[in-house]
Coordinates of C-alpha atoms and ligand atoms in Angstrom, one line a residue:
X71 CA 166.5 67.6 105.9
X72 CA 166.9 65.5 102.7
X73 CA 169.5 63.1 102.1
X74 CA 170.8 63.1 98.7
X75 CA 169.4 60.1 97.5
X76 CA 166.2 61.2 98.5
X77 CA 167.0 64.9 97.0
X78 CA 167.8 63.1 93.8
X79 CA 164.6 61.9 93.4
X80 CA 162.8 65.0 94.0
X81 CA 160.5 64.9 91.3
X82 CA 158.8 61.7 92.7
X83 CA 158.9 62.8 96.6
X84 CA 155.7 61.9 98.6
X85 CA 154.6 62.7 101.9
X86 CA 154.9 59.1 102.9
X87 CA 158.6 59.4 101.6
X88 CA 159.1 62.5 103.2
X89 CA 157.8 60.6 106.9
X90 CA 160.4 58.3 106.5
X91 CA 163.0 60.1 106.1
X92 CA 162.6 62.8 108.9
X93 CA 160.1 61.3 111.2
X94 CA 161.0 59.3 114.5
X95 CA 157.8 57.7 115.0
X96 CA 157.1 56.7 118.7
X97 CA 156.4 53.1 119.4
X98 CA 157.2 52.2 116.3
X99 CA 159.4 49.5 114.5
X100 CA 161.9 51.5 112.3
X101 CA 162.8 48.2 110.2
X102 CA 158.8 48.3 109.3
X103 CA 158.2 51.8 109.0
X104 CA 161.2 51.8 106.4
X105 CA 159.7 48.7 104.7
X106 CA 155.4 49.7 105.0
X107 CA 156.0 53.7 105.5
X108 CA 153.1 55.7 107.2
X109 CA 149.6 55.5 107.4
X110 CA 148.3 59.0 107.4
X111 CA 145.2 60.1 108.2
X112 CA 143.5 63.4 107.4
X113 CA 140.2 64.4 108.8
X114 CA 138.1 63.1 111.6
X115 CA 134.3 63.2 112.3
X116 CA 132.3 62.2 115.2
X117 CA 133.5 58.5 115.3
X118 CA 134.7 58.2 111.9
X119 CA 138.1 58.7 110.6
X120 CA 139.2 59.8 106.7
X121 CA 142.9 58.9 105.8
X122 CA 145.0 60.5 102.9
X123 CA 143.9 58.1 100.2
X124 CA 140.3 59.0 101.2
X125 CA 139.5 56.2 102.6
X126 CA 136.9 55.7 106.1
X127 CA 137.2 54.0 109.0
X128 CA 134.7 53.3 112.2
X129 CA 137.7 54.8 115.0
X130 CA 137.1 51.8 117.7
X131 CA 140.3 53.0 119.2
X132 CA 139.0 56.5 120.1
X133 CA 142.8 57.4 119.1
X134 CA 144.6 56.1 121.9
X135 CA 141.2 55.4 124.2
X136 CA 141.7 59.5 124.3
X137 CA 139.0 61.2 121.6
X138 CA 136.0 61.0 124.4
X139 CA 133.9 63.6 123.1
X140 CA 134.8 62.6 119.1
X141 CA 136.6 64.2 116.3
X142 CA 135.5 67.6 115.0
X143 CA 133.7 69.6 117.3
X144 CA 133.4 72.9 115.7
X145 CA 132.3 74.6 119.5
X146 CA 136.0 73.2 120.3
X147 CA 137.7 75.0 117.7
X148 CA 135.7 78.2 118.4
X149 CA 136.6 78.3 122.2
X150 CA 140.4 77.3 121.4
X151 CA 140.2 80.7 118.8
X152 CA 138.9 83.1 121.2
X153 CA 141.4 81.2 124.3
X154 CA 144.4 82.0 122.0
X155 CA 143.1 85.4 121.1
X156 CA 142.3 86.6 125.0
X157 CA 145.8 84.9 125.8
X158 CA 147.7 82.7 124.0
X159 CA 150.2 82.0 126.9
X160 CA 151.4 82.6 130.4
X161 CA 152.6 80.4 133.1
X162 CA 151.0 79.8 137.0
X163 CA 154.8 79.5 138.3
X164 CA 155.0 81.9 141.6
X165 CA 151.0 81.8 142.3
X166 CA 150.3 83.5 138.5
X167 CA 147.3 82.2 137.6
X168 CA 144.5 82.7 134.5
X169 CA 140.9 82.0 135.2
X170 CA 140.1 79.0 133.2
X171 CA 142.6 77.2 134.8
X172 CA 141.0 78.2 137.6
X173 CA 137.6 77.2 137.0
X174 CA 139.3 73.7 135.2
X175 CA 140.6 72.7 138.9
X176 CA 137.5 73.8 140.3
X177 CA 135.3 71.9 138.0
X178 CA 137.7 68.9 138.2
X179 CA 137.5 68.6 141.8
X180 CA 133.5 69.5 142.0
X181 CA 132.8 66.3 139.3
X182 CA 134.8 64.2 141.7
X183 CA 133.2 65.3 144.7
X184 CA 130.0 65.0 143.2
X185 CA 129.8 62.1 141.0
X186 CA 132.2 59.8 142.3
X187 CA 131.6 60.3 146.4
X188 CA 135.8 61.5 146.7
X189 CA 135.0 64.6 149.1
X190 CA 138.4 64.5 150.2
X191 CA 140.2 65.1 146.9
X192 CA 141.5 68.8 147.0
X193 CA 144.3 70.6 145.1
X194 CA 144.5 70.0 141.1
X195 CA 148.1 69.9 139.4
X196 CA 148.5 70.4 135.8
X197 CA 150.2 69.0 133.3
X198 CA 150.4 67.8 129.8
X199 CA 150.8 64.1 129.6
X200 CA 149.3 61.2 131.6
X201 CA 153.7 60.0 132.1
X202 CA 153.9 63.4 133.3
X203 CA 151.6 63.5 135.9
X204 CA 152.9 59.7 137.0
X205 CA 155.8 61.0 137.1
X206 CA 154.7 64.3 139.4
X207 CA 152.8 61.7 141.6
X208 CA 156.0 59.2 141.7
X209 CA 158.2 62.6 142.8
X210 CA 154.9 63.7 145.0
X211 CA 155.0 60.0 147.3
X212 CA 158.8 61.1 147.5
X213 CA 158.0 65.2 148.6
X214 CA 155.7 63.8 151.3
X215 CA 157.3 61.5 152.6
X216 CA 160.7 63.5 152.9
X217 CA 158.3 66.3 154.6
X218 CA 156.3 64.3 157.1
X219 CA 159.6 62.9 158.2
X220 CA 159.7 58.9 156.7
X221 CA 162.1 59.0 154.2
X222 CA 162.8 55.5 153.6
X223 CA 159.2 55.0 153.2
X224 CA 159.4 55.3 148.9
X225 CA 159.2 51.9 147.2
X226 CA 156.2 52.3 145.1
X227 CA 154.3 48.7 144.2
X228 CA 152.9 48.7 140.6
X229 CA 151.6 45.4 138.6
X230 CA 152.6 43.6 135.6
X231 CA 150.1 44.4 133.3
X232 CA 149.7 47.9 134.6
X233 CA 150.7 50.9 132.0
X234 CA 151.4 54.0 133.8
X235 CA 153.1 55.9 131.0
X236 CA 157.1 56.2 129.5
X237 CA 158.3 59.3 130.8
X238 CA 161.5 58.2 133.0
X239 CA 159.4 57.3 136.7
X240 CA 156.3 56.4 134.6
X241 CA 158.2 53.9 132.9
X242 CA 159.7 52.2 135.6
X243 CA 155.8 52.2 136.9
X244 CA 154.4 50.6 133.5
X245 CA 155.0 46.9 134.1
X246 CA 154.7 45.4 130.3
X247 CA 158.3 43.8 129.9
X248 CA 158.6 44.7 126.3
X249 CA 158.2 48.8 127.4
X250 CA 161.6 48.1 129.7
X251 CA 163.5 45.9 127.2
X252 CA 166.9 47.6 126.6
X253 CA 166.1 50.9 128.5
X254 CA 167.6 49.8 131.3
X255 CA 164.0 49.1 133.4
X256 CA 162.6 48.3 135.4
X257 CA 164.7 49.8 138.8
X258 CA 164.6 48.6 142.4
X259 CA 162.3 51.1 144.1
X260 CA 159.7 50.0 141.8
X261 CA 158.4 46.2 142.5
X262 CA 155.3 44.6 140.4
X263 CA 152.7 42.4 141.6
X264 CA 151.2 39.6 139.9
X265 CA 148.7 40.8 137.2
X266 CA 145.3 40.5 138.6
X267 CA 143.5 38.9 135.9
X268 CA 141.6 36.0 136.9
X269 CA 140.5 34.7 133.3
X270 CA 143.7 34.2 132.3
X271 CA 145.9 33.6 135.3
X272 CA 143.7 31.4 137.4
X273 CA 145.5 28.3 138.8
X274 CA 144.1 25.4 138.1
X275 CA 141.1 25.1 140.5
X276 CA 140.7 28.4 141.7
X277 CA 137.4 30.4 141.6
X278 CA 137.6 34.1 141.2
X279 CA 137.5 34.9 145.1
X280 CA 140.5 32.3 145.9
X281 CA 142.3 33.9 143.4
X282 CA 141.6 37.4 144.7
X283 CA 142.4 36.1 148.2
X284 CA 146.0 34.6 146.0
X285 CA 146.4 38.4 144.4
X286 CA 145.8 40.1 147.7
X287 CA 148.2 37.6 150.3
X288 CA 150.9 38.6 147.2
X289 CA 150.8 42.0 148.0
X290 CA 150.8 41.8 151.4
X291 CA 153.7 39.3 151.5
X292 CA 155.9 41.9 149.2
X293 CA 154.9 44.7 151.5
X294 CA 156.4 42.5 154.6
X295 CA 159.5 41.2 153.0
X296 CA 160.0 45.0 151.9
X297 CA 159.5 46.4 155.3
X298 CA 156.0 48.5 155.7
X299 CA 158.2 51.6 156.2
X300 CA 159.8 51.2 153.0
X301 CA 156.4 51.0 150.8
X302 CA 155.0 54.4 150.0
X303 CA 152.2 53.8 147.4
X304 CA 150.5 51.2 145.3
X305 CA 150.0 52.9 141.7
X306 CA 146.9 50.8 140.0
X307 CA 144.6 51.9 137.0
X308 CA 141.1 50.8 138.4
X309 CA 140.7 48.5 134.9
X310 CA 143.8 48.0 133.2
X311 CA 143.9 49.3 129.5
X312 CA 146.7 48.3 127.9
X313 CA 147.7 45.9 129.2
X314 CA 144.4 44.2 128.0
X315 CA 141.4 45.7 129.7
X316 CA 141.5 43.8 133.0
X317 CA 138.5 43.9 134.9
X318 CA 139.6 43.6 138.8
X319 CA 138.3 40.4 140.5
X320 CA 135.2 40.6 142.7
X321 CA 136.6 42.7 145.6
X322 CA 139.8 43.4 145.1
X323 CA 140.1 46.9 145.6
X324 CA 138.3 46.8 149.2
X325 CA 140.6 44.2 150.0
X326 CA 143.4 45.9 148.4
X327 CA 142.8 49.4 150.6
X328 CA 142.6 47.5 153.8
X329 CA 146.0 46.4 153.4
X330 CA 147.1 49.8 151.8
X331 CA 145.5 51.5 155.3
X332 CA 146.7 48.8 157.4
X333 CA 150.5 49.7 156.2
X334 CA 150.1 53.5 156.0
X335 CA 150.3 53.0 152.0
X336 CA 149.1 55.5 149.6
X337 CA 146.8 54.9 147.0
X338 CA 147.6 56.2 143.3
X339 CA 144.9 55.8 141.2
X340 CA 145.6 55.9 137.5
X341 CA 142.1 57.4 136.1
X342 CA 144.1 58.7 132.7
X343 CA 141.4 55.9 130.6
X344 CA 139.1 55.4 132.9
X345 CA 138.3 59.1 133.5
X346 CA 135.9 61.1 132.2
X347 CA 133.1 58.7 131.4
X348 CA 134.7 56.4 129.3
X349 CA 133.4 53.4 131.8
X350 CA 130.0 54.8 131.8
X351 CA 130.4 56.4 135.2
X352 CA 132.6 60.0 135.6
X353 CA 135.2 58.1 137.2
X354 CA 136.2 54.6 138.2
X355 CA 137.0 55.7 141.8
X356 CA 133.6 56.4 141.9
X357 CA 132.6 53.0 140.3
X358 CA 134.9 51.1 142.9
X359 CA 134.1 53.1 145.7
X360 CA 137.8 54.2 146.1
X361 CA 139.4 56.5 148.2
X362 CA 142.8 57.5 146.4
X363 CA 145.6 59.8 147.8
X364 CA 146.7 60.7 144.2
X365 CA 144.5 60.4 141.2
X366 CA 145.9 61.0 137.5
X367 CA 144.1 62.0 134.5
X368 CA 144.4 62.9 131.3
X369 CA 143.4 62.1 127.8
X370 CA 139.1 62.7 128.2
X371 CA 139.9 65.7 130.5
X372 CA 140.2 67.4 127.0
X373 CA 139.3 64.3 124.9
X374 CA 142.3 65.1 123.0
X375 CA 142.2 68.3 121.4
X376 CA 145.0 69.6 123.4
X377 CA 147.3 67.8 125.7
X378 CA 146.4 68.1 129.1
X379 CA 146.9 66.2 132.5
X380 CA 146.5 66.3 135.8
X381 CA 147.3 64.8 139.1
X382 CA 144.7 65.0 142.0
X383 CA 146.0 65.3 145.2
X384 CA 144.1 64.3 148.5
X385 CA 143.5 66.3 151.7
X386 CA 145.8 63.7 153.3
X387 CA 148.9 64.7 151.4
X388 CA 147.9 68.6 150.6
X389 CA 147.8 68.8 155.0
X390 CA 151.5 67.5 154.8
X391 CA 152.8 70.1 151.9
X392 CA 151.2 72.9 153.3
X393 CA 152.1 72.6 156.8
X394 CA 155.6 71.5 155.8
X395 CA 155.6 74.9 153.6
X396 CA 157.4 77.5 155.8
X397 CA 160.1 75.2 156.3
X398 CA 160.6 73.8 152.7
X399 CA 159.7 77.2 150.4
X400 CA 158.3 76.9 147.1
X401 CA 157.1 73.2 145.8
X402 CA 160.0 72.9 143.2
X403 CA 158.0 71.0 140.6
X404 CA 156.1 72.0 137.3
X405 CA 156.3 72.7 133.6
X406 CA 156.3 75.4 130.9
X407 CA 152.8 74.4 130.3
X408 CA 151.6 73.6 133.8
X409 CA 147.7 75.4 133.7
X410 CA 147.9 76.3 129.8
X411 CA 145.0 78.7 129.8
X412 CA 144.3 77.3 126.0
X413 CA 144.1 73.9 127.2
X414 CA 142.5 74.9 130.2
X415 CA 139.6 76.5 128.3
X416 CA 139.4 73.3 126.2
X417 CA 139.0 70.8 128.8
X418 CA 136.2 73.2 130.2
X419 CA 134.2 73.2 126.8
X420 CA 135.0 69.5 126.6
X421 CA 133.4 68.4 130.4
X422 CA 130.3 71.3 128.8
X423 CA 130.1 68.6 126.1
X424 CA 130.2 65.8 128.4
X425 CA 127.6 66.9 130.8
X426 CA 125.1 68.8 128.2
X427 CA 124.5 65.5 125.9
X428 CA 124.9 62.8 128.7
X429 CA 128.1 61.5 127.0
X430 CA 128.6 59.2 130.2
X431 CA 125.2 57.9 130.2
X432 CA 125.1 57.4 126.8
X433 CA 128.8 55.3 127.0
X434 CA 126.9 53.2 129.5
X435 CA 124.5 51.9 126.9
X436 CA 125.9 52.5 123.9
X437 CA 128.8 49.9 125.5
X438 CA 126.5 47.6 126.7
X439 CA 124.9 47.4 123.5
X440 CA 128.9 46.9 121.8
X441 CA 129.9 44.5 124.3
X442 CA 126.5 42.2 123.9
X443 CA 126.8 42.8 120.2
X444 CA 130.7 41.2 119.9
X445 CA 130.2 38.5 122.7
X446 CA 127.1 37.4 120.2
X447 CA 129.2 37.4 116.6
X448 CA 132.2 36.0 118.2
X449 CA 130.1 33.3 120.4
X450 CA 131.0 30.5 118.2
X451 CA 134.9 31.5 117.1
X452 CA 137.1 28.7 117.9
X453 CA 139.9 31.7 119.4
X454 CA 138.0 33.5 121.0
X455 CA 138.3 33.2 124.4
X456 CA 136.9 35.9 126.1
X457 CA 134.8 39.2 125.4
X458 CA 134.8 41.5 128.9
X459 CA 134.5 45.1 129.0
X460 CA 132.6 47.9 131.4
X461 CA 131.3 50.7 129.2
X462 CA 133.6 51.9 126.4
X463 CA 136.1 50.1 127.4
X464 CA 136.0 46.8 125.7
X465 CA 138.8 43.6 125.3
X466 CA 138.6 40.9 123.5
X467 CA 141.1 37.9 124.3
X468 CA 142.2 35.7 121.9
X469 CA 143.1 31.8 122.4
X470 CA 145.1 28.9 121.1
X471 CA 142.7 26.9 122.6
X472 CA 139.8 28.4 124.2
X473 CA 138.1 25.1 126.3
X474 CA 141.4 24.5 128.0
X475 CA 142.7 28.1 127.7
X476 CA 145.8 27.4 126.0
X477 CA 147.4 31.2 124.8
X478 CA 148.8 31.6 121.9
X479 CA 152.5 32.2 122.0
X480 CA 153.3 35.6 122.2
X481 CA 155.6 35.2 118.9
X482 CA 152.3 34.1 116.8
X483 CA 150.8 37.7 117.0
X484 CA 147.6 37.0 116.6
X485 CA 145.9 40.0 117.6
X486 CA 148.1 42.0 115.6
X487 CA 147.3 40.3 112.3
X488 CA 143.5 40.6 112.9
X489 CA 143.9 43.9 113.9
X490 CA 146.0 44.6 110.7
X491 CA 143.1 42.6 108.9
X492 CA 140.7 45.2 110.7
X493 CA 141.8 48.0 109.2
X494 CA 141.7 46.5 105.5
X495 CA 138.0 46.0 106.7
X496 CA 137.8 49.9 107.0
X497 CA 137.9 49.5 111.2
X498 CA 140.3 50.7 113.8
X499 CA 141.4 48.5 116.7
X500 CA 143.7 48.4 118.9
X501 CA 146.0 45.0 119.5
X502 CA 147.3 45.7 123.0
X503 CA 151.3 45.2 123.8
X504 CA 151.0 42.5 127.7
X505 CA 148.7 39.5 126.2
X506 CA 147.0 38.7 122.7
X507 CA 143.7 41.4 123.5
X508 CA 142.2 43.7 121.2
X509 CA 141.1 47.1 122.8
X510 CA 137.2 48.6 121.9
X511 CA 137.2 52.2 122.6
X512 CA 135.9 54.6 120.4
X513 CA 134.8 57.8 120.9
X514 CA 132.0 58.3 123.4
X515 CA 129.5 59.7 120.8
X516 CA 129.5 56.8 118.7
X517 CA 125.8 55.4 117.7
X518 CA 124.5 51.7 117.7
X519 CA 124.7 51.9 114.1
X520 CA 128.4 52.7 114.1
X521 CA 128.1 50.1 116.6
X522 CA 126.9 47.3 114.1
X523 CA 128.8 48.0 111.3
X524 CA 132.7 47.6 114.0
X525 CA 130.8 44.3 114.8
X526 CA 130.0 43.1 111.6
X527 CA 133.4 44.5 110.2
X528 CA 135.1 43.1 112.8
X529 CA 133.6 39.6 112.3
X530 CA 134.3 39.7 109.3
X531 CA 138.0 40.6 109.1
X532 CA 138.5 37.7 112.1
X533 CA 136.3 35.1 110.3
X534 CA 138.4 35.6 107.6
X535 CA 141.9 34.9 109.6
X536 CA 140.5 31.5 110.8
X537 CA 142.9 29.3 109.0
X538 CA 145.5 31.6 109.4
X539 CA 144.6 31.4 113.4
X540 CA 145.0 27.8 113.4
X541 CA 147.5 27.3 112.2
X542 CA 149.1 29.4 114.5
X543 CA 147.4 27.8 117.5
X544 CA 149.4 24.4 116.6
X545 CA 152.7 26.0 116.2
Ligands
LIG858 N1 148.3 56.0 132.4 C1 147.5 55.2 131.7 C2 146.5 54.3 132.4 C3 147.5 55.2 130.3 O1 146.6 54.4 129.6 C4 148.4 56.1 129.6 C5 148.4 56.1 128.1 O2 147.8 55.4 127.4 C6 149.3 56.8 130.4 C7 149.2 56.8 131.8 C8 150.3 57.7 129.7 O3 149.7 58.8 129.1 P1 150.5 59.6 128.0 O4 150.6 58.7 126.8 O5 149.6 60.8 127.8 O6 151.8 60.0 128.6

């Protein structure tokens, strides 16, 4: 609906106008959005983006780390056609089912049994956000342990840092304070752990294994003070995304699943990044060696063309539901879209995609050739303090001063002005919301070339911030 001012000026009413005035724009400031208006962006190609003023931009943000396979895959658009056509729609409520949902669990579970050593993953739940399927596995650690008879045994430890999604449970998972600030998060049966990132939050004197040894007797010590039979599960993303892409310590997730074992503590796994191939390997459970009760996924299970998620559930906890099933009736949980046959058909074409042109290989060294590339042009910038990444999945930390690693303050938003300066450079990154990082993660398909030119554009846009940059250090 128009307002009459705006109806007054109909003559003169752009689509930008027309955003502002009926669009609620998620994680967004209104005040800006009123002041800047929209950015809008029209077609997308491989790695490369077009917005409405024709403009092109190298996509090193892969949207929201979610466009795997890259923009514009006509053999997408021609299974999503013939999907809708054979059937548009119906629900798996009540043991309904449609076969490429079907063959979508099947496939799911046969890439995780086969390329990242998790034989004991087995049942495949659907749904259509990566905070949706947090927020099925936060009600799951609650199901099971109401069924296998330790009810108070439902605290869930998540860490600061970690970003687990905004739905209502997710949120209260997601430990970045300025996702909770004024919503009334986070809530008591969630408690977070110190972020375990050893570049930047090292004691003085501590070497990476001391501090893993800090970040491990932490976890233990909240799991005693709690009470073991309170703590069901430990949600962790095996390298944090946004919260800056936080690489874990030497040995922290062996460690971690000795205590988890130890305590009878589930493991939730949050794969919705790091999953399908965006590391360079199929999955980071597979790159850690994990063994995960509950694994979620979503974003490169259909790299985006149609929203898709899924929570993995081990043999552990599918023994408990099935054997509890007489007794309890139908597992009250699911969605409208729960095993979308359109989706479903999608996410198979995409994985075809994935597996016929190596995408996972090629992320491997097309990200070791990114990651060499920036840590080389940014060797020698006074705020740069560190360039860390594991495939496609690339941070770059910025510092006040980077010898004694002084942050910025959080106020000076560094990495959003060079990321702002980015785009003007015809680049899209990402400044993350936890500490002053900028994300690398473009599409999966993108070439060395496409490569060069982020590096040099990005370079460029920073180099051109110094002064700007220190002055913001002293302050
Ligand atoms: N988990 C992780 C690790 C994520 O990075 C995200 C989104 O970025 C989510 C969960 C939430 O996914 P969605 O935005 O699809 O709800």
């Amino acid at each position: 609906m128009l307002d009459e001012e705006v109806l007054d000026g109909r003559a003169n009413y752009t689509l930008e106008d027309m955003d502002r005035h009926s669009l609620f724009h998620p994680l967004t400031s209104i005040a800006t959005h009123m002041d800047k208006g929209p950015h809008i962006m029209d077609r997308g190609q491989g790695a490369r983006l077009r917005d409405h003023s024709g403009r092109e931009f190298v996509d090193c943000s892969g949207g929201l780390w979610c466009v795997n396979i890259g923009y514009g895959r006509p053999e997408i658009a021609e299974v999503a056609k013939q999907a809708i056509l054979d059937l548009n729609y119906f629900h798996i409520f009540g043991s309904s089912s449609n076969e490429a949902t079907i063959r979508l669990a099947d496939k799911v579970l046969s890439l995780f049994h086969e390329r990242a050593n998790a034989r004991h993953l087995k049942r495949v739940f659907f749904g259509c956000s990566g905070s949706d399927a947090n927020d099925t596995n936060y009600k799951l650690v609650r199901y099971y342990a109401n069924l296998r008879g330790t009810p108070e045994k439902k605290k869930i430890i998540s860490r600061q840092g970690g970003y687990h999604g905004l739905t209502a449970a997710a949120a209260r998972l997601t430990g970045i304070p300025s996702y909770h600030k004024a919503w009334d998060l986070p809530t008591a049966d969630v408690i977070h752990t110190s972020c375990p990132h050893f570049y930047r939050f090292a004691e003085a004197g501590e070497d990476e294994e001391t501090f893993c040894n800090r970040m491990i007797a932490e976890i233990e010590a909240i799991i005693e003070r709690e009470g073991p039979d309170t703590v069901g599960a430990f949600i962790a993303e095996p390298i944090m995304g946004t919260g800056g892409v936080l690489l874990p310590p030497k040995g922290y997730f062996d460690r971690l699943q000795a205590v988890l074992d130890r305590h009878d503590i589930l493991l939730i796994a949050d794969e919705v990044i790091t999953g399908f191939g965006r590391t360079g390997h199929w999955f980071a459970t597979g790159l850690y060696g994990l063994k995960p009760d509950l694994v979620t996924l979503a974003k490169g299970i259909t790299s985006a063309y149609f929203p898709v998620s899924a929570s993995v559930v081990s043999e552990r906890i599918w023994n408990v539901l099935e054997k509890a099933s007489p007794e309890y009736g139908p597992v009250m949980h699911g969605f409208t879209y729960s095993g979308h046959p359109v989706g479903a058909a999608i996410g198979l074409a995409n994985i075809a995609i994935l597996e016929n042109e190596d995408m996972v290989g090629h992320a491997g060294k097309v990200g070791a050739h990114l990651l060499a590339g920036l840590r080389q042009r940014l060797a020698d910038h006074p705020f740069v303090g560190d360039v860390r990444g594991e495939g496609l999945m690339i941070g770059v930390e910025f510092m006040a001063d980077r010898a004694k690693r002084r942050p910025f303050a959080p106020s000076s938003n560094v990495h959003r002005l060079v990321a702002g300066r980015a785009v003007e450079h015809n680049l899209m990154v990402r400044a993350l919301p936890f500490i002053e990082v900028i994300s690398f993660s473009p599409p999966l398909c993108i070439t060395e070339a496409e490569c060069d030119q982020a590096i040099e554009r990005f370079g460029a846009a920073l180099d051109s911030m110094t002064p700007e940059l220190a002055r913001l250090a002293i302050a």
